[in-house]
Structures are given as structure tokens and as C-alpha cells.
Coordinates of C-alpha atoms in Angstrom, one line a residue:
Chain L
A1 CA -7.0 0.4 7.6
Q2 CA -9.0 -1.8 5.4
T3 CA -12.1 -3.4 6.8
V4 CA -14.5 -6.0 5.4
T5 CA -18.1 -6.3 6.6
Q6 CA -20.4 -9.2 6.2
S7 CA -23.7 -8.2 7.6
Q8 CA -25.5 -11.6 7.4
P9 CA -24.3 -14.0 10.1
E10 CA -26.5 -16.8 8.8
M11 CA -28.4 -17.6 5.6
S12 CA -30.6 -20.5 4.5
V13 CA -31.6 -21.5 1.0
Q14 CA -33.5 -24.4 -0.5
E15 CA -31.7 -26.8 -2.8
A16 CA -31.6 -25.6 -6.4
E17 CA -32.5 -22.1 -5.5
T18 CA -30.4 -18.9 -5.7
V19 CA -28.9 -17.1 -2.7
T20 CA -26.9 -13.9 -2.5
L21 CA -24.3 -13.2 0.3
S22 CA -23.4 -9.6 1.0
C23 CA -20.0 -8.0 1.6
T24 CA -18.9 -4.4 1.8
Y25 CA -15.4 -3.1 2.3
D26 CA -13.6 0.1 3.1
T27 CA -10.4 1.1 1.6
S28 CA -8.6 4.2 0.2
E29 CA -6.7 2.2 -2.3
N30 CA -7.6 2.1 -5.9
N31 CA -5.8 -1.1 -6.8
Y32 CA -7.0 -4.1 -4.8
Y33 CA -8.4 -7.6 -5.1
L34 CA -11.4 -9.2 -3.6
F35 CA -12.1 -12.9 -2.9
W36 CA -14.7 -15.2 -1.6
Y37 CA -13.5 -18.2 0.4
K38 CA -15.6 -21.2 1.4
Q39 CA -14.9 -23.0 4.7
P40 CA -16.9 -26.3 5.0
P41 CA -17.2 -28.3 8.2
S42 CA -13.8 -29.8 7.4
R43 CA -12.4 -26.3 8.1
Q44 CA -10.5 -26.3 4.8
M45 CA -10.3 -22.8 3.3
I46 CA -11.3 -23.0 -0.4
L47 CA -11.1 -20.2 -2.9
V48 CA -14.4 -19.7 -4.6
I49 CA -14.0 -16.7 -6.8
R50 CA -11.8 -13.5 -7.1
Q51 CA -12.2 -10.1 -8.6
E52 CA -9.7 -7.5 -9.6
A53 CA -10.8 -4.0 -8.7
Y54 CA -9.6 -2.5 -12.0
K55 CA -11.9 -4.9 -13.9
Q56 CA -15.5 -3.7 -14.4
Q57 CA -16.7 -7.1 -15.6
N58 CA -18.1 -9.3 -12.8
A59 CA -16.3 -12.5 -12.2
T60 CA -18.1 -15.8 -12.8
E61 CA -17.1 -19.4 -11.9
N62 CA -19.7 -21.9 -12.9
R63 CA -22.6 -21.5 -10.4
F64 CA -20.8 -18.7 -8.5
S65 CA -20.8 -15.1 -9.6
V66 CA -20.2 -11.7 -8.0
N67 CA -21.8 -8.3 -8.2
F68 CA -18.9 -5.9 -7.8
Q69 CA -20.0 -2.3 -7.3
K70 CA -16.7 -0.4 -6.9
A71 CA -18.3 3.0 -6.1
A72 CA -20.4 1.5 -3.4
K73 CA -17.6 -0.7 -2.2
S74 CA -19.8 -3.7 -2.4
F75 CA -18.9 -7.3 -3.4
S76 CA -21.8 -9.8 -3.2
L77 CA -21.6 -13.4 -4.0
K78 CA -24.5 -15.1 -5.9
I79 CA -24.8 -18.9 -5.8
S80 CA -27.2 -20.3 -8.4
D81 CA -28.7 -23.8 -8.3
S82 CA -27.6 -24.3 -4.7
Q83 CA -26.4 -27.7 -3.7
L84 CA -26.2 -29.4 -0.4
G85 CA -22.4 -29.4 -0.7
D86 CA -22.5 -25.6 -0.7
T87 CA -23.3 -25.6 3.0
A88 CA -20.4 -23.9 4.6
M89 CA -19.1 -20.7 6.1
Y90 CA -18.3 -18.1 3.4
F91 CA -15.7 -15.4 4.0
C92 CA -15.3 -12.3 1.9
A93 CA -11.6 -11.2 1.8
F94 CA -9.6 -8.2 0.6
T95 CA -6.0 -7.5 -0.3
E96 CA -4.5 -4.4 -1.7
G97 CA -2.6 -4.5 -4.9
G98 CA 1.0 -5.6 -4.2
G99 CA -0.1 -6.4 -0.7
N100 CA 0.7 -9.4 1.3
K101 CA -2.1 -10.3 3.7
L102 CA -5.8 -11.0 3.4
V103 CA -8.3 -9.1 5.5
F104 CA -11.4 -11.2 6.1
G105 CA -14.9 -10.4 7.0
A106 CA -16.6 -12.1 9.9
G107 CA -18.2 -14.7 7.7
T108 CA -21.7 -15.9 6.7
I109 CA -22.9 -19.4 7.5
L110 CA -24.9 -20.7 4.6
R111 CA -27.1 -23.7 5.1
V112 CA -28.6 -25.4 2.0
K113 CA -31.7 -27.4 2.8
S114 CA -33.2 -30.3 0.9
Chain D
A1 CA -1.6 -31.8 -7.3
A2 CA 0.5 -31.1 -4.3
G3 CA -1.0 -28.9 -1.6
V4 CA 0.1 -27.0 1.4
I5 CA 1.0 -29.5 4.1
Q6 CA 0.6 -28.6 7.8
S7 CA 1.6 -30.7 10.7
P8 CA 0.4 -31.8 13.1
R9 CA -3.3 -31.8 12.3
H10 CA -4.2 -31.7 16.0
L11 CA -2.2 -30.7 19.0
I12 CA -3.1 -30.5 22.7
K13 CA -0.8 -28.7 25.1
E14 CA -1.0 -27.5 28.6
K15 CA -0.8 -23.9 29.7
R16 CA 2.7 -22.5 29.7
E17 CA 4.0 -25.2 27.4
T18 CA 5.6 -24.7 24.0
A19 CA 4.2 -25.7 20.6
T20 CA 5.8 -25.9 17.2
L21 CA 3.6 -25.9 14.1
K22 CA 5.1 -26.8 10.7
C23 CA 4.1 -25.8 7.2
Y24 CA 5.3 -27.2 3.9
P25 CA 4.3 -24.9 0.9
I26 CA 3.5 -26.0 -2.5
P27 CA 6.6 -26.7 -4.6
R28 CA 7.9 -23.5 -6.2
H29 CA 6.0 -21.3 -3.8
D30 CA 8.4 -18.9 -2.1
T31 CA 6.0 -17.1 0.2
V32 CA 4.4 -18.5 3.3
Y33 CA 1.6 -16.9 5.5
W34 CA 0.3 -17.8 8.9
Y35 CA -3.2 -17.1 10.1
Q36 CA -5.0 -17.7 13.4
Q37 CA -8.7 -18.5 13.5
G38 CA -10.3 -18.6 16.9
P39 CA -13.6 -20.4 17.5
G40 CA -16.4 -18.7 15.5
Q41 CA -14.1 -16.0 14.2
D42 CA -12.5 -15.0 10.9
P43 CA -8.9 -15.8 10.2
Q44 CA -6.4 -13.2 11.5
F45 CA -3.1 -12.6 9.8
L46 CA -0.1 -13.3 12.0
I47 CA 3.0 -13.2 9.9
S48 CA 4.4 -13.9 6.4
F49 CA 7.8 -14.8 4.9
Y50 CA 9.3 -14.3 1.4
E51 CA 12.6 -15.9 0.5
K52 CA 13.2 -16.7 4.2
M53 CA 12.8 -13.1 5.3
Q54 CA 9.9 -11.8 7.2
S55 CA 7.8 -9.8 4.7
D56 CA 4.8 -8.7 6.8
K57 CA 3.7 -8.9 10.4
G58 CA 0.2 -8.8 11.8
S59 CA -1.3 -9.4 15.2
I60 CA 1.3 -11.9 16.4
P61 CA 2.0 -12.0 20.1
D62 CA 5.5 -11.6 21.3
R63 CA 5.4 -15.1 22.7
F64 CA 5.2 -16.4 19.1
S65 CA 8.0 -16.5 16.6
A66 CA 8.3 -17.9 13.2
Q67 CA 10.8 -18.5 10.5
Q68 CA 11.2 -19.8 7.0
F69 CA 13.9 -22.3 6.1
S70 CA 16.1 -22.8 3.0
D71 CA 13.6 -25.4 1.7
Y72 CA 10.9 -22.8 2.1
H73 CA 9.1 -24.7 4.8
S74 CA 8.0 -22.6 7.8
E75 CA 7.6 -23.2 11.5
L76 CA 5.5 -21.2 14.0
N77 CA 6.9 -21.5 17.5
M78 CA 4.5 -20.6 20.3
S79 CA 5.7 -20.4 23.9
S80 CA 4.1 -19.8 27.3
L81 CA 0.8 -21.0 25.8
E82 CA -2.4 -19.5 27.1
L83 CA -6.0 -20.8 27.0
G84 CA -6.7 -18.0 24.5
D85 CA -4.2 -19.5 22.0
S86 CA -6.6 -22.3 21.3
A87 CA -7.4 -21.9 17.7
L88 CA -7.1 -23.2 14.2
Y89 CA -3.8 -22.1 12.7
F90 CA -3.6 -21.9 8.9
C91 CA -0.6 -21.8 6.7
A92 CA -0.9 -20.6 3.1
S93 CA 1.6 -20.3 0.3
S94 CA 1.9 -18.4 -2.9
E95 CA 4.3 -17.8 -5.7
T96 CA 5.5 -14.2 -5.6
G97 CA 4.3 -11.9 -8.3
T98 CA 1.6 -14.2 -9.6
A99 CA -0.4 -16.1 -7.1
L100 CA -1.6 -13.9 -4.4
N101 CA -3.3 -11.2 -6.3
L102 CA -4.3 -13.2 -9.2
Y103 CA -5.4 -16.5 -7.6
G104 CA -5.4 -15.9 -3.9
Y105 CA -3.6 -18.1 -1.5
T106 CA -3.6 -21.9 -1.3
F107 CA -4.4 -22.8 2.2
G108 CA -3.3 -25.8 4.2
S109 CA -5.8 -27.8 6.2
G110 CA -4.8 -26.2 9.4
T111 CA -3.5 -27.3 12.8
R112 CA -6.0 -27.3 15.5
L113 CA -4.3 -26.3 18.8
T114 CA -6.1 -26.9 22.0
V115 CA -4.5 -25.5 25.2
V116 CA -5.8 -27.0 28.4

């Protein structure tokens, strides 16, 4: 069974600085997809960024980028120029290629301080 | 743009009562997924439907049932409610063959169920 591990329950960062959230996963599949979701206090689940396992190039979406290390099964999220609105719970999630369901990590609470 | 609509937003029920949660997917989305997120926990997959047929099943209790209707909306029926069923219930939708793996789901805002 696939598992997703987020080892940082909570993180803090100063506004405008950079922070990296860690995620590791375990799978025997070769074709899969990884996601980072943001859940602000409103509890809405918002897709931040995604990565296809067959792509070596790290995904980037504006201030958000990932460091995907397939051999190490690591998928960290880097947030640059942190903003107060980035304060939220961040979930790393996995789905196998052709799969149906998302498997989530336990989440990391990120607090951006002014 | 239209999003996934869930109703009600909040629901309070007593133990042993029944609850029905509704989900209206984004137009043209033919697949619906249900997740349960307990307090301080990550979302857990319950069940999914594609073209009105159950496509996958997760950790859904036998007391719960769900279905997808001809207009693609879905309902999650929960009977003999227990205190432990108190959670945020998310619905998500996708368009088969494109959205899930390429773009991830689109989640609704969730229904917060409180069992007292």
C-alpha cells in the first residue's frame, strides 16, 4: 500500500522568506502523480502544485516549486517570498497512474509571521 | 467558473440519527469522490463513482452508503450516526481521463457534520 509521510507537524517562516516543507512516500509503482494541497482556515482544499513521476523536471507554479527526488521518493515543496496568505495546512498527496483515490500525508501547519 | 457544490455546509445530528450529504460536481465532470477528514487529521478516501457506478471503495463504514445519479450529482447517506462520525466531509469531482492525474481533483468546500 502507498503511504505518504510528512515529518514536520508545524513550520514557521517570516514574511518574504523561503520555507521548504518535506514529504516522502512509499510505492512500488513506477507511474504515479504527486500533489501539494493547501487547506487554509476556511478548510477549502486548494491544489498548489502537481508533479508527474515520469517527468524529471521539477514543477513550478509562481512562488511554489518542488524538489522531486524519485530515487529517494522525496517530494518537498518550496515556498519563496512567503506571504501572510500562505498560512495554512499543507498536505502532500499521491495517486498512482490510472488510479482513482488520493492518499494524503498527515499535513504540515505553516504559519507565516509578519 | 462553476465549482463543486456541497450541501449543507453545516449539519448537526444526534447519535443514531441519519444524515444525507449532497454533492454537485463541476459540469462535464463524470467522476465524484468522497473524503472524510476528522479533527486534526488528513482526508481519508471513502468512495468514488464514475458514470453512476461505484469505481473504488475505501474505508467507508457499512453504515454509510452513497450513489451517483443521472445528473452526476452524488449523495452520501449516513445512518446510525456515532460521535466519531463528526468530521468534515469533502466531495471532489474530475473529468475521467484528464483531470485527476493531470490536474488533481477539484474539491468542494465540505460539509461539517457534528454528531451530538
